[in-house]
Amino acid sequence: MTENIERHRYDVVVIGAGGAGLRAAIEARLAGKRTAIISKSLFGKAHTVMAEGGAAAAMGNVNPNDNWMVHFRDTMRGGKFLNNYRMAELHAKEAPDRIWELETYGALFDRTKDGKISQRNFGGHEYPRLAHVGDRTGLELIRTLQQKIVSLQQEDRAESGSYEARLRVFAECTITELLVDGGKIAGAFGYHRESGKLVLFETPAVILATGGVGKSYKVTSNSWEYTGDGHALALRAGASLINMEFLQFHPTGMVWPPSVRGILVTESVRGDGGVLKNTEGKRFMFDYVPDVFRTQYAETEDEADRWYTDPDNNKRPPELLPRDEVARAINAEVKAGRGTESGGVFLDIASRRPAEFILKRLPSMYHQFKELADVDITTQPMEIGPTCHYVMGGVEVDADSAATTRVSGLFAAGEVSGGMHGSNRLGGNSLSDLLVFGKRAGEYAAGYVDGLGASRPKVSKANVDAAAETVLGPLERTGGENPYELWHELQTVMQDLVGIIRRKHELEESLKRLADLRERIANVGATGGRLYNPGWHLALDLRNMLIVSECTARAALQREESRGGHTREDFPAMNPTWRKINLVCALEGDDVKLAAQPVPSMPPRLLALFDRSEMAKYLTVEELAELDSVVAGNNVVAERAVN
Amino acid sequence: MGALRRFKVWRGDKAGGQLEDFKVEVNEGEVVLDILHRLQATQTPDLAVRWNCKAGKCGSCSMEVNGMPRLGCMTRMSTFAEDETVTVTPLRTFPVIRDLVTDVSFNYEKARDMPAFAPPSGVAPGEYRMQQVDVERSQEFRKCIECFLCQTTCHVVRDHDENKKAFAGPRYFIRAAELDMHPLDAKTDRKDFAHEQQGLGYCNITKCCTEVCPEHIKITDNAIIPMKERVVDNRYDPLVWLGRKIFRRDQLPAQAPAPHPVVAPRQPPPPRVGTHHIPLGVIWHKPQPDGLEAEVGPDGKMPLTEVTFDRAGAASPFGDNVTFPLPPDSLNYQHPKSDD
């Protein structure tokens, strides 16, 4: 290498400046660590701003019956009991503190009459639970964390004279490789997007907070940043990914007009009275209530409509079923020929609520449709359909510490981590997830650095040179393939063959085509120079999207059942045997290898939160027998205590 | 397959550049950012443009379309005539990095100068109590997506780099107002800060910032004017204040340090020579738009005070009879160099 590579030395490097990354950085800095935040975009532009509904936390401000146990139960049910129970437990217990903490940073949530944080209903949550600010909660969260970072920088300046003494944001910077020394993180290598200059961070701890993978799909609500960078970095560093077959397709994304295809319509449109209708004008969700939910959802339109004003005495409208059920129902309607030309159905709130109500409750929704599509949601229905929204799968981590299990010093939080949401995420759980585990990742990363003392892993020159060569490859290649065309082909493969409804032969076909693409992507070229060159940036992101797509396709082929965000047409039912299994992806050489691993089983204290009759739908016969013996054992213990 | 439409896109870097002509397919329902993406995919893979959400929520794709600061993702192609050439240029107020991407670090520096929210002492997390009606005022300003369109359009710093040091810009006036109106912020000197440190006095409420705000935040009416009025309340004797309202400035006794003039003396508008084509790559300076005649009363004089004027602010610096977008044929664009 002839180029002088810019070098920085930090205690903790956080990759990703969304909610999880910023929260992690705050915690690492509060623990006294010199911390760098790496952002692919400008500071404050993270994908977190897209979250509209709110942040789920059992504060019980609106319904005092709510508590962490109810929240935990809802989360496990939503994830079809494939969740890492410990993550779901920590999440439910700590979410309220994380939300309240935001108020001390300056956040202004909507209020209840008695001045507390207001909470709204959301699909899959038993009680009103989502702290919100109109429908721009994600923006409030990012701005609050961004301003907290600034306030910490101001404290550092007062103390040391420099804003960046202990906390620095590297905006528009992409990490392309993690550098590992004997199974321990030694550094991170990347380039500045603006100048194209290479940069090396020497650090013993890296927190991945890079978000999701949606840009591998054609119809997606995700921004360009969602290229699976963290997933791919972790894999290449030797860590593993779990649950990669589970992708959430948000049931209500805009399908018309084309310029806004994929953009989400928040679930609160349904929470506030919106209903789904097919082209025949039928409110069809009543036909799609699965047996496991039968007792909790209304059977008639009258009862459903009464629920909005009297939730205690009526059952919920079926429009508020978990997201995968709604997505599947819409898909079925469209396939049955009752969808619109662009492959969607209608979401109608205009005919059910007065215009003032809609404007008050869904201001940015109204604004977005009006400005982007010239559609007035107070007078006409929206045309919506499923859009790729969230990946439940991600880096395999320890529940308490957010540390990866195979590489020391590597942590992951937020969407890039896996396990918390099981096979399907409840709306509102992602914002609280990233606060809870962002904080934990920052805390444990700081602790890990303390534990290392003076003996920090070393970056090897050979690794740096190899990483630099990879980054500069596309620019130096003459006659390489056009990155935009390759990207388009990758999206077509994933959208058509590994989409919302999956089939064995299509998944096999997708693996063949991904293998072809892998060779072609290795030969991708970029024209132009290094100064802010999007073609080059895309060429580098492609290999991440490819490897993550391969994990998804392989795991989807292996899992022969339908559960949450994974629907197999050839295996339409849930299978209790599969509930016990997490599929884990890791690299062997350059190849993705898949292994089955048992899902951690819930201890009796948590199992006791569920009815046996409910568990019977999820557990195998042997597990149920075991459950019964534990319960019997408890009763014996209880009786003894009484005697 | 949509129709082919004509685009002019500024391409270059800090060393200079020019408008380049493109013919590109446009389909029904598309926005300007879609077209720029199509250019990237089909004609110019290295065309630099910032974007993220493509949904008007992140404020990344700020650019100037036919001379008007806009979000690329929120500018529908249907707002232009089919035979119209659409001209896309980078934000003028900030130094260009490459093509449509500018260096907006000015804004982040101003954000860092702003003292953070000061939590009330003795109130534990979870014990914060506020009424909806009280948080709503600040919430309006927290809708800000930091697209910096207000910053680029503000004539105090647009083409006046020398004012950047002392002037924080509309984005940070609403931040000051937000904290000032926050029911529990423990700091009480937000208005003084806006006046003394942020250069609030430079603003002569032309409302250009409000006009370009994609979130429709009433920056001038709800943040700047209340801040100015309260600053005045606090800092000046009421009689002096009244005097300022009813006398012309030259009739007033000398004041405490007035901000220096913010609008450069205007050249007489150049004679209009009809629509003329300007060759690409020529270095020229942005001509003053015509139509700068002042609004005068029946006596042929300008109104003396805001009280008798028909609007809250001064006249538009572009002239009240100039409508946007400007016709692209007469739009000359040369991005200011950093050493200008």
PDB file of N, CA, C and O in Angstrom, chain B residues 165-221:
ATOM      1  N   LYS B 165     -20.374  33.204  10.802  1.00  0.00           N
ATOM      2  CA  LYS B 165     -19.766  33.088  12.116  1.00  0.00           C
ATOM      3  C   LYS B 165     -20.749  33.517  13.214  1.00  0.00           C
ATOM      4  O   LYS B 165     -20.874  32.859  14.241  1.00  0.00           O
ATOM      5  N   ALA B 166     -21.460  34.596  12.938  1.00  0.00           N
ATOM      6  CA  ALA B 166     -22.279  35.190  14.002  1.00  0.00           C
ATOM      7  C   ALA B 166     -23.740  34.787  13.940  1.00  0.00           C
ATOM      8  O   ALA B 166     -24.529  35.184  14.788  1.00  0.00           O
ATOM      9  N   PHE B 167     -24.122  33.978  12.954  1.00  0.00           N
ATOM     10  CA  PHE B 167     -25.539  33.725  12.722  1.00  0.00           C
ATOM     11  C   PHE B 167     -25.810  32.227  12.710  1.00  0.00           C
ATOM     12  O   PHE B 167     -25.202  31.485  11.949  1.00  0.00           O
ATOM     13  N   ALA B 168     -26.720  31.795  13.595  1.00  0.00           N
ATOM     14  CA  ALA B 168     -26.970  30.356  13.709  1.00  0.00           C
ATOM     15  C   ALA B 168     -27.980  29.856  12.679  1.00  0.00           C
ATOM     16  O   ALA B 168     -27.933  28.706  12.275  1.00  0.00           O
ATOM     17  N   GLY B 169     -28.893  30.727  12.263  1.00  0.00           N
ATOM     18  CA  GLY B 169     -29.852  30.327  11.237  1.00  0.00           C
ATOM     19  C   GLY B 169     -31.170  29.828  11.815  1.00  0.00           C
ATOM     20  O   GLY B 169     -31.253  29.442  12.982  1.00  0.00           O
ATOM     21  N   PRO B 170     -32.212  29.808  10.959  1.00  0.00           N
ATOM     22  CA  PRO B 170     -33.564  29.467  11.420  1.00  0.00           C
ATOM     23  C   PRO B 170     -33.653  28.126  12.131  1.00  0.00           C
ATOM     24  O   PRO B 170     -34.393  28.001  13.118  1.00  0.00           O
ATOM     25  N   ARG B 171     -32.912  27.110  11.648  1.00  0.00           N
ATOM     26  CA  ARG B 171     -33.003  25.803  12.282  1.00  0.00           C
ATOM     27  C   ARG B 171     -32.688  25.921  13.782  1.00  0.00           C
ATOM     28  O   ARG B 171     -33.329  25.281  14.606  1.00  0.00           O
ATOM     29  N   TYR B 172     -31.718  26.757  14.115  1.00  0.00           N
ATOM     30  CA  TYR B 172     -31.318  26.824  15.524  1.00  0.00           C
ATOM     31  C   TYR B 172     -32.077  27.888  16.295  1.00  0.00           C
ATOM     32  O   TYR B 172     -32.070  27.872  17.525  1.00  0.00           O
ATOM     33  N   PHE B 173     -32.785  28.773  15.579  1.00  0.00           N
ATOM     34  CA  PHE B 173     -33.729  29.633  16.297  1.00  0.00           C
ATOM     35  C   PHE B 173     -34.900  28.803  16.801  1.00  0.00           C
ATOM     36  O   PHE B 173     -35.386  29.001  17.914  1.00  0.00           O
ATOM     37  N   ILE B 174     -35.356  27.853  15.960  1.00  0.00           N
ATOM     38  CA  ILE B 174     -36.477  27.043  16.457  1.00  0.00           C
ATOM     39  C   ILE B 174     -36.016  26.101  17.563  1.00  0.00           C
ATOM     40  O   ILE B 174     -36.785  25.756  18.449  1.00  0.00           O
ATOM     41  N   ARG B 175     -34.751  25.728  17.540  1.00  0.00           N
ATOM     42  CA  ARG B 175     -34.233  24.902  18.646  1.00  0.00           C
ATOM     43  C   ARG B 175     -34.229  25.729  19.930  1.00  0.00           C
ATOM     44  O   ARG B 175     -34.622  25.247  20.994  1.00  0.00           O
ATOM     45  N   ALA B 176     -33.805  26.986  19.821  1.00  0.00           N
ATOM     46  CA  ALA B 176     -33.812  27.858  21.000  1.00  0.00           C
ATOM     47  C   ALA B 176     -35.239  28.067  21.494  1.00  0.00           C
ATOM     48  O   ALA B 176     -35.517  27.988  22.695  1.00  0.00           O
ATOM     49  N   ALA B 177     -36.159  28.284  20.542  1.00  0.00           N
ATOM     50  CA  ALA B 177     -37.558  28.501  20.921  1.00  0.00           C
ATOM     51  C   ALA B 177     -38.131  27.249  21.570  1.00  0.00           C
ATOM     52  O   ALA B 177     -38.867  27.317  22.561  1.00  0.00           O
ATOM     53  N   GLU B 178     -37.760  26.085  21.006  1.00  0.00           N
ATOM     54  CA  GLU B 178     -38.250  24.814  21.538  1.00  0.00           C
ATOM     55  C   GLU B 178     -37.844  24.654  23.001  1.00  0.00           C
ATOM     56  O   GLU B 178     -38.654  24.294  23.857  1.00  0.00           O
ATOM     57  N   LEU B 179     -36.581  24.957  23.287  1.00  0.00           N
ATOM     58  CA  LEU B 179     -36.105  24.806  24.660  1.00  0.00           C
ATOM     59  C   LEU B 179     -36.704  25.895  25.557  1.00  0.00           C
ATOM     60  O   LEU B 179     -37.025  25.648  26.718  1.00  0.00           O
ATOM     61  N   ASP B 180     -36.858  27.081  24.989  1.00  0.00           N
ATOM     62  CA  ASP B 180     -37.455  28.167  25.745  1.00  0.00           C
ATOM     63  C   ASP B 180     -38.872  27.814  26.177  1.00  0.00           C
ATOM     64  O   ASP B 180     -39.309  28.145  27.267  1.00  0.00           O
ATOM     65  N   MET B 181     -39.596  27.119  25.287  1.00  0.00           N
ATOM     66  CA  MET B 181     -41.001  26.791  25.565  1.00  0.00           C
ATOM     67  C   MET B 181     -41.149  25.425  26.233  1.00  0.00           C
ATOM     68  O   MET B 181     -42.263  25.025  26.564  1.00  0.00           O
ATOM     69  N   HIS B 182     -40.052  24.687  26.381  1.00  0.00           N
ATOM     70  CA  HIS B 182     -40.111  23.370  27.044  1.00  0.00           C
ATOM     71  C   HIS B 182     -40.569  23.570  28.494  1.00  0.00           C
ATOM     72  O   HIS B 182     -39.966  24.341  29.229  1.00  0.00           O
ATOM     73  N   PRO B 183     -41.644  22.880  28.906  1.00  0.00           N
ATOM     74  CA  PRO B 183     -42.194  23.151  30.237  1.00  0.00           C
ATOM     75  C   PRO B 183     -41.210  22.876  31.380  1.00  0.00           C
ATOM     76  O   PRO B 183     -41.365  23.458  32.455  1.00  0.00           O
ATOM     77  N   LEU B 184     -40.227  22.028  31.171  1.00  0.00           N
ATOM     78  CA  LEU B 184     -39.381  21.645  32.312  1.00  0.00           C
ATOM     79  C   LEU B 184     -37.905  22.008  32.121  1.00  0.00           C
ATOM     80  O   LEU B 184     -37.076  21.628  32.941  1.00  0.00           O
ATOM     81  N   ASP B 185     -37.570  22.713  31.067  1.00  0.00           N
ATOM     82  CA  ASP B 185     -36.164  23.090  30.885  1.00  0.00           C
ATOM     83  C   ASP B 185     -35.745  24.039  32.003  1.00  0.00           C
ATOM     84  O   ASP B 185     -36.407  25.028  32.283  1.00  0.00           O
ATOM     85  N   ALA B 186     -34.634  23.708  32.649  1.00  0.00           N
ATOM     86  CA  ALA B 186     -34.231  24.479  33.827  1.00  0.00           C
ATOM     87  C   ALA B 186     -33.474  25.760  33.481  1.00  0.00           C
ATOM     88  O   ALA B 186     -33.303  26.626  34.325  1.00  0.00           O
ATOM     89  N   LYS B 187     -33.021  25.874  32.254  1.00  0.00           N
ATOM     90  CA  LYS B 187     -32.318  27.110  31.892  1.00  0.00           C
ATOM     91  C   LYS B 187     -33.331  28.194  31.561  1.00  0.00           C
ATOM     92  O   LYS B 187     -34.348  27.932  30.935  1.00  0.00           O
ATOM     93  N   THR B 188     -33.024  29.416  31.973  1.00  0.00           N
ATOM     94  CA  THR B 188     -34.003  30.483  31.787  1.00  0.00           C
ATOM     95  C   THR B 188     -33.508  31.565  30.827  1.00  0.00           C
ATOM     96  O   THR B 188     -34.193  32.552  30.601  1.00  0.00           O
ATOM     97  N   ASP B 189     -32.327  31.360  30.247  1.00  0.00           N
ATOM     98  CA  ASP B 189     -31.767  32.437  29.432  1.00  0.00           C
ATOM     99  C   ASP B 189     -31.734  32.095  27.946  1.00  0.00           C
ATOM    100  O   ASP B 189     -30.859  32.535  27.215  1.00  0.00           O
ATOM    101  N   ARG B 190     -32.684  31.287  27.495  1.00  0.00           N
ATOM    102  CA  ARG B 190     -32.689  30.872  26.088  1.00  0.00           C
ATOM    103  C   ARG B 190     -32.845  32.072  25.150  1.00  0.00           C
ATOM    104  O   ARG B 190     -32.242  32.111  24.084  1.00  0.00           O
ATOM    105  N   LYS B 191     -33.709  33.018  25.535  1.00  0.00           N
ATOM    106  CA  LYS B 191     -33.938  34.172  24.654  1.00  0.00           C
ATOM    107  C   LYS B 191     -32.677  35.022  24.569  1.00  0.00           C
ATOM    108  O   LYS B 191     -32.276  35.468  23.495  1.00  0.00           O
ATOM    109  N   ASP B 192     -32.061  35.235  25.716  1.00  0.00           N
ATOM    110  CA  ASP B 192     -30.832  36.035  25.706  1.00  0.00           C
ATOM    111  C   ASP B 192     -29.786  35.363  24.833  1.00  0.00           C
ATOM    112  O   ASP B 192     -29.074  36.016  24.078  1.00  0.00           O
ATOM    113  N   PHE B 193     -29.713  34.047  24.959  1.00  0.00           N
ATOM    114  CA  PHE B 193     -28.732  33.313  24.162  1.00  0.00           C
ATOM    115  C   PHE B 193     -28.994  33.524  22.673  1.00  0.00           C
ATOM    116  O   PHE B 193     -28.082  33.789  21.890  1.00  0.00           O
ATOM    117  N   ALA B 194     -30.282  33.406  22.296  1.00  0.00           N
ATOM    118  CA  ALA B 194     -30.630  33.579  20.883  1.00  0.00           C
ATOM    119  C   ALA B 194     -30.210  34.962  20.406  1.00  0.00           C
ATOM    120  O   ALA B 194     -29.716  35.139  19.295  1.00  0.00           O
ATOM    121  N   HIS B 195     -30.395  35.941  21.257  1.00  0.00           N
ATOM    122  CA  HIS B 195     -30.077  37.302  20.853  1.00  0.00           C
ATOM    123  C   HIS B 195     -28.568  37.555  20.850  1.00  0.00           C
ATOM    124  O   HIS B 195     -28.024  38.097  19.895  1.00  0.00           O
ATOM    125  N   GLU B 196     -27.917  37.110  21.912  1.00  0.00           N
ATOM    126  CA  GLU B 196     -26.515  37.481  22.073  1.00  0.00           C
ATOM    127  C   GLU B 196     -25.556  36.548  21.326  1.00  0.00           C
ATOM    128  O   GLU B 196     -24.518  36.984  20.845  1.00  0.00           O
ATOM    129  N   GLN B 197     -25.886  35.277  21.277  1.00  0.00           N
ATOM    130  CA  GLN B 197     -24.948  34.314  20.688  1.00  0.00           C
ATOM    131  C   GLN B 197     -25.354  33.810  19.309  1.00  0.00           C
ATOM    132  O   GLN B 197     -24.503  33.427  18.520  1.00  0.00           O
ATOM    133  N   GLN B 198     -26.654  33.773  19.061  1.00  0.00           N
ATOM    134  CA  GLN B 198     -27.083  33.157  17.801  1.00  0.00           C
ATOM    135  C   GLN B 198     -27.311  34.160  16.685  1.00  0.00           C
ATOM    136  O   GLN B 198     -27.547  33.764  15.547  1.00  0.00           O
ATOM    137  N   GLY B 199     -27.273  35.432  16.995  1.00  0.00           N
ATOM    138  CA  GLY B 199     -27.478  36.447  15.960  1.00  0.00           C
ATOM    139  C   GLY B 199     -28.927  36.574  15.519  1.00  0.00           C
ATOM    140  O   GLY B 199     -29.211  36.824  14.348  1.00  0.00           O
ATOM    141  N   LEU B 200     -29.861  36.402  16.461  1.00  0.00           N
ATOM    142  CA  LEU B 200     -31.279  36.519  16.125  1.00  0.00           C
ATOM    143  C   LEU B 200     -31.594  37.873  15.497  1.00  0.00           C
ATOM    144  O   LEU B 200     -32.467  37.987  14.634  1.00  0.00           O
ATOM    145  N   GLY B 201     -30.852  38.903  15.919  1.00  0.00           N
ATOM    146  CA  GLY B 201     -31.090  40.249  15.420  1.00  0.00           C
ATOM    147  C   GLY B 201     -30.849  40.409  13.921  1.00  0.00           C
ATOM    148  O   GLY B 201     -31.368  41.327  13.297  1.00  0.00           O
ATOM    149  N   TYR B 202     -30.055  39.484  13.355  1.00  0.00           N
ATOM    150  CA  TYR B 202     -29.798  39.586  11.916  1.00  0.00           C
ATOM    151  C   TYR B 202     -31.055  39.298  11.100  1.00  0.00           C
ATOM    152  O   TYR B 202     -31.183  39.704   9.966  1.00  0.00           O
ATOM    153  N   CYS B 203     -31.935  38.521  11.698  1.00  0.00           N
ATOM    154  CA  CYS B 203     -33.116  38.092  10.947  1.00  0.00           C
ATOM    155  C   CYS B 203     -34.060  39.257  10.760  1.00  0.00           C
ATOM    156  O   CYS B 203     -34.465  39.897  11.725  1.00  0.00           O
ATOM    157  N   ASN B 204     -34.422  39.541   9.514  1.00  0.00           N
ATOM    158  CA  ASN B 204     -35.441  40.577   9.331  1.00  0.00           C
ATOM    159  C   ASN B 204     -36.730  39.989   8.775  1.00  0.00           C
ATOM    160  O   ASN B 204     -37.364  40.530   7.893  1.00  0.00           O
ATOM    161  N   ILE B 205     -37.065  38.851   9.349  1.00  0.00           N
ATOM    162  CA  ILE B 205     -38.357  38.171   9.188  1.00  0.00           C
ATOM    163  C   ILE B 205     -38.958  38.267   7.785  1.00  0.00           C
ATOM    164  O   ILE B 205     -40.091  38.668   7.606  1.00  0.00           O
ATOM    165  N   THR B 206     -38.193  37.822   6.807  1.00  0.00           N
ATOM    166  CA  THR B 206     -38.733  37.773   5.449  1.00  0.00           C
ATOM    167  C   THR B 206     -39.496  36.482   5.187  1.00  0.00           C
ATOM    168  O   THR B 206     -40.088  36.317   4.132  1.00  0.00           O
ATOM    169  N   LYS B 207     -39.432  35.572   6.160  1.00  0.00           N
ATOM    170  CA  LYS B 207     -40.226  34.334   6.104  1.00  0.00           C
ATOM    171  C   LYS B 207     -39.842  33.363   4.988  1.00  0.00           C
ATOM    172  O   LYS B 207     -40.618  32.462   4.677  1.00  0.00           O
ATOM    173  N   CYS B 208     -38.691  33.559   4.391  1.00  0.00           N
ATOM    174  CA  CYS B 208     -38.291  32.615   3.347  1.00  0.00           C
ATOM    175  C   CYS B 208     -38.133  31.223   3.943  1.00  0.00           C
ATOM    176  O   CYS B 208     -38.412  30.216   3.298  1.00  0.00           O
ATOM    177  N   CYS B 209     -37.647  31.159   5.198  1.00  0.00           N
ATOM    178  CA  CYS B 209     -37.421  29.864   5.840  1.00  0.00           C
ATOM    179  C   CYS B 209     -38.739  29.119   6.005  1.00  0.00           C
ATOM    180  O   CYS B 209     -38.840  27.928   5.722  1.00  0.00           O
ATOM    181  N   THR B 210     -39.774  29.847   6.438  1.00  0.00           N
ATOM    182  CA  THR B 210     -41.077  29.221   6.626  1.00  0.00           C
ATOM    183  C   THR B 210     -41.589  28.683   5.298  1.00  0.00           C
ATOM    184  O   THR B 210     -42.149  27.597   5.222  1.00  0.00           O
ATOM    185  N   GLU B 211     -41.333  29.469   4.254  1.00  0.00           N
ATOM    186  CA  GLU B 211     -41.843  29.099   2.950  1.00  0.00           C
ATOM    187  C   GLU B 211     -41.254  27.785   2.441  1.00  0.00           C
ATOM    188  O   GLU B 211     -41.943  27.006   1.798  1.00  0.00           O
ATOM    189  N   VAL B 212     -39.972  27.533   2.729  1.00  0.00           N
ATOM    190  CA  VAL B 212     -39.357  26.319   2.175  1.00  0.00           C
ATOM    191  C   VAL B 212     -39.451  25.120   3.105  1.00  0.00           C
ATOM    192  O   VAL B 212     -39.087  24.017   2.727  1.00  0.00           O
ATOM    193  N   CYS B 213     -39.955  25.300   4.334  1.00  0.00           N
ATOM    194  CA  CYS B 213     -39.924  24.196   5.305  1.00  0.00           C
ATOM    195  C   CYS B 213     -40.827  23.047   4.856  1.00  0.00           C
ATOM    196  O   CYS B 213     -42.033  23.208   4.733  1.00  0.00           O
ATOM    197  N   PRO B 214     -40.252  21.849   4.605  1.00  0.00           N
ATOM    198  CA  PRO B 214     -41.087  20.746   4.138  1.00  0.00           C
ATOM    199  C   PRO B 214     -42.003  20.201   5.236  1.00  0.00           C
ATOM    200  O   PRO B 214     -42.969  19.505   4.953  1.00  0.00           O
ATOM    201  N   GLU B 215     -41.712  20.535   6.491  1.00  0.00           N
ATOM    202  CA  GLU B 215     -42.566  20.094   7.594  1.00  0.00           C
ATOM    203  C   GLU B 215     -43.614  21.147   7.931  1.00  0.00           C
ATOM    204  O   GLU B 215     -44.379  20.986   8.892  1.00  0.00           O
ATOM    205  N   HIS B 216     -43.609  22.233   7.188  1.00  0.00           N
ATOM    206  CA  HIS B 216     -44.552  23.333   7.423  1.00  0.00           C
ATOM    207  C   HIS B 216     -44.496  23.881   8.844  1.00  0.00           C
ATOM    208  O   HIS B 216     -45.528  24.200   9.436  1.00  0.00           O
ATOM    209  N   ILE B 217     -43.309  23.927   9.390  1.00  0.00           N
ATOM    210  CA  ILE B 217     -43.148  24.556  10.701  1.00  0.00           C
ATOM    211  C   ILE B 217     -43.227  26.065  10.490  1.00  0.00           C
ATOM    212  O   ILE B 217     -42.587  26.602   9.577  1.00  0.00           O
ATOM    213  N   LYS B 218     -44.004  26.722  11.318  1.00  0.00           N
ATOM    214  CA  LYS B 218     -44.125  28.178  11.164  1.00  0.00           C
ATOM    215  C   LYS B 218     -42.937  28.828  11.882  1.00  0.00           C
ATOM    216  O   LYS B 218     -43.064  29.361  12.991  1.00  0.00           O
ATOM    217  N   ILE B 219     -41.808  28.745  11.211  1.00  0.00           N
ATOM    218  CA  ILE B 219     -40.551  29.147  11.837  1.00  0.00           C
ATOM    219  C   ILE B 219     -40.602  30.616  12.256  1.00  0.00           C
ATOM    220  O   ILE B 219     -40.283  30.967  13.395  1.00  0.00           O
ATOM    221  N   THR B 220     -41.031  31.468  11.349  1.00  0.00           N
ATOM    222  CA  THR B 220     -41.006  32.897  11.635  1.00  0.00           C
ATOM    223  C   THR B 220     -42.079  33.276  12.659  1.00  0.00           C
ATOM    224  O   THR B 220     -41.780  33.903  13.683  1.00  0.00           O
ATOM    225  N   ASP B 221     -43.311  32.875  12.377  1.00  0.00           N
ATOM    226  CA  ASP B 221     -44.413  33.323  13.236  1.00  0.00           C
ATOM    227  C   ASP B 221     -44.352  32.722  14.632  1.00  0.00           C
ATOM    228  O   ASP B 221     -44.613  33.406  15.617  1.00  0.00           O
TER     229      ASP B 221
END
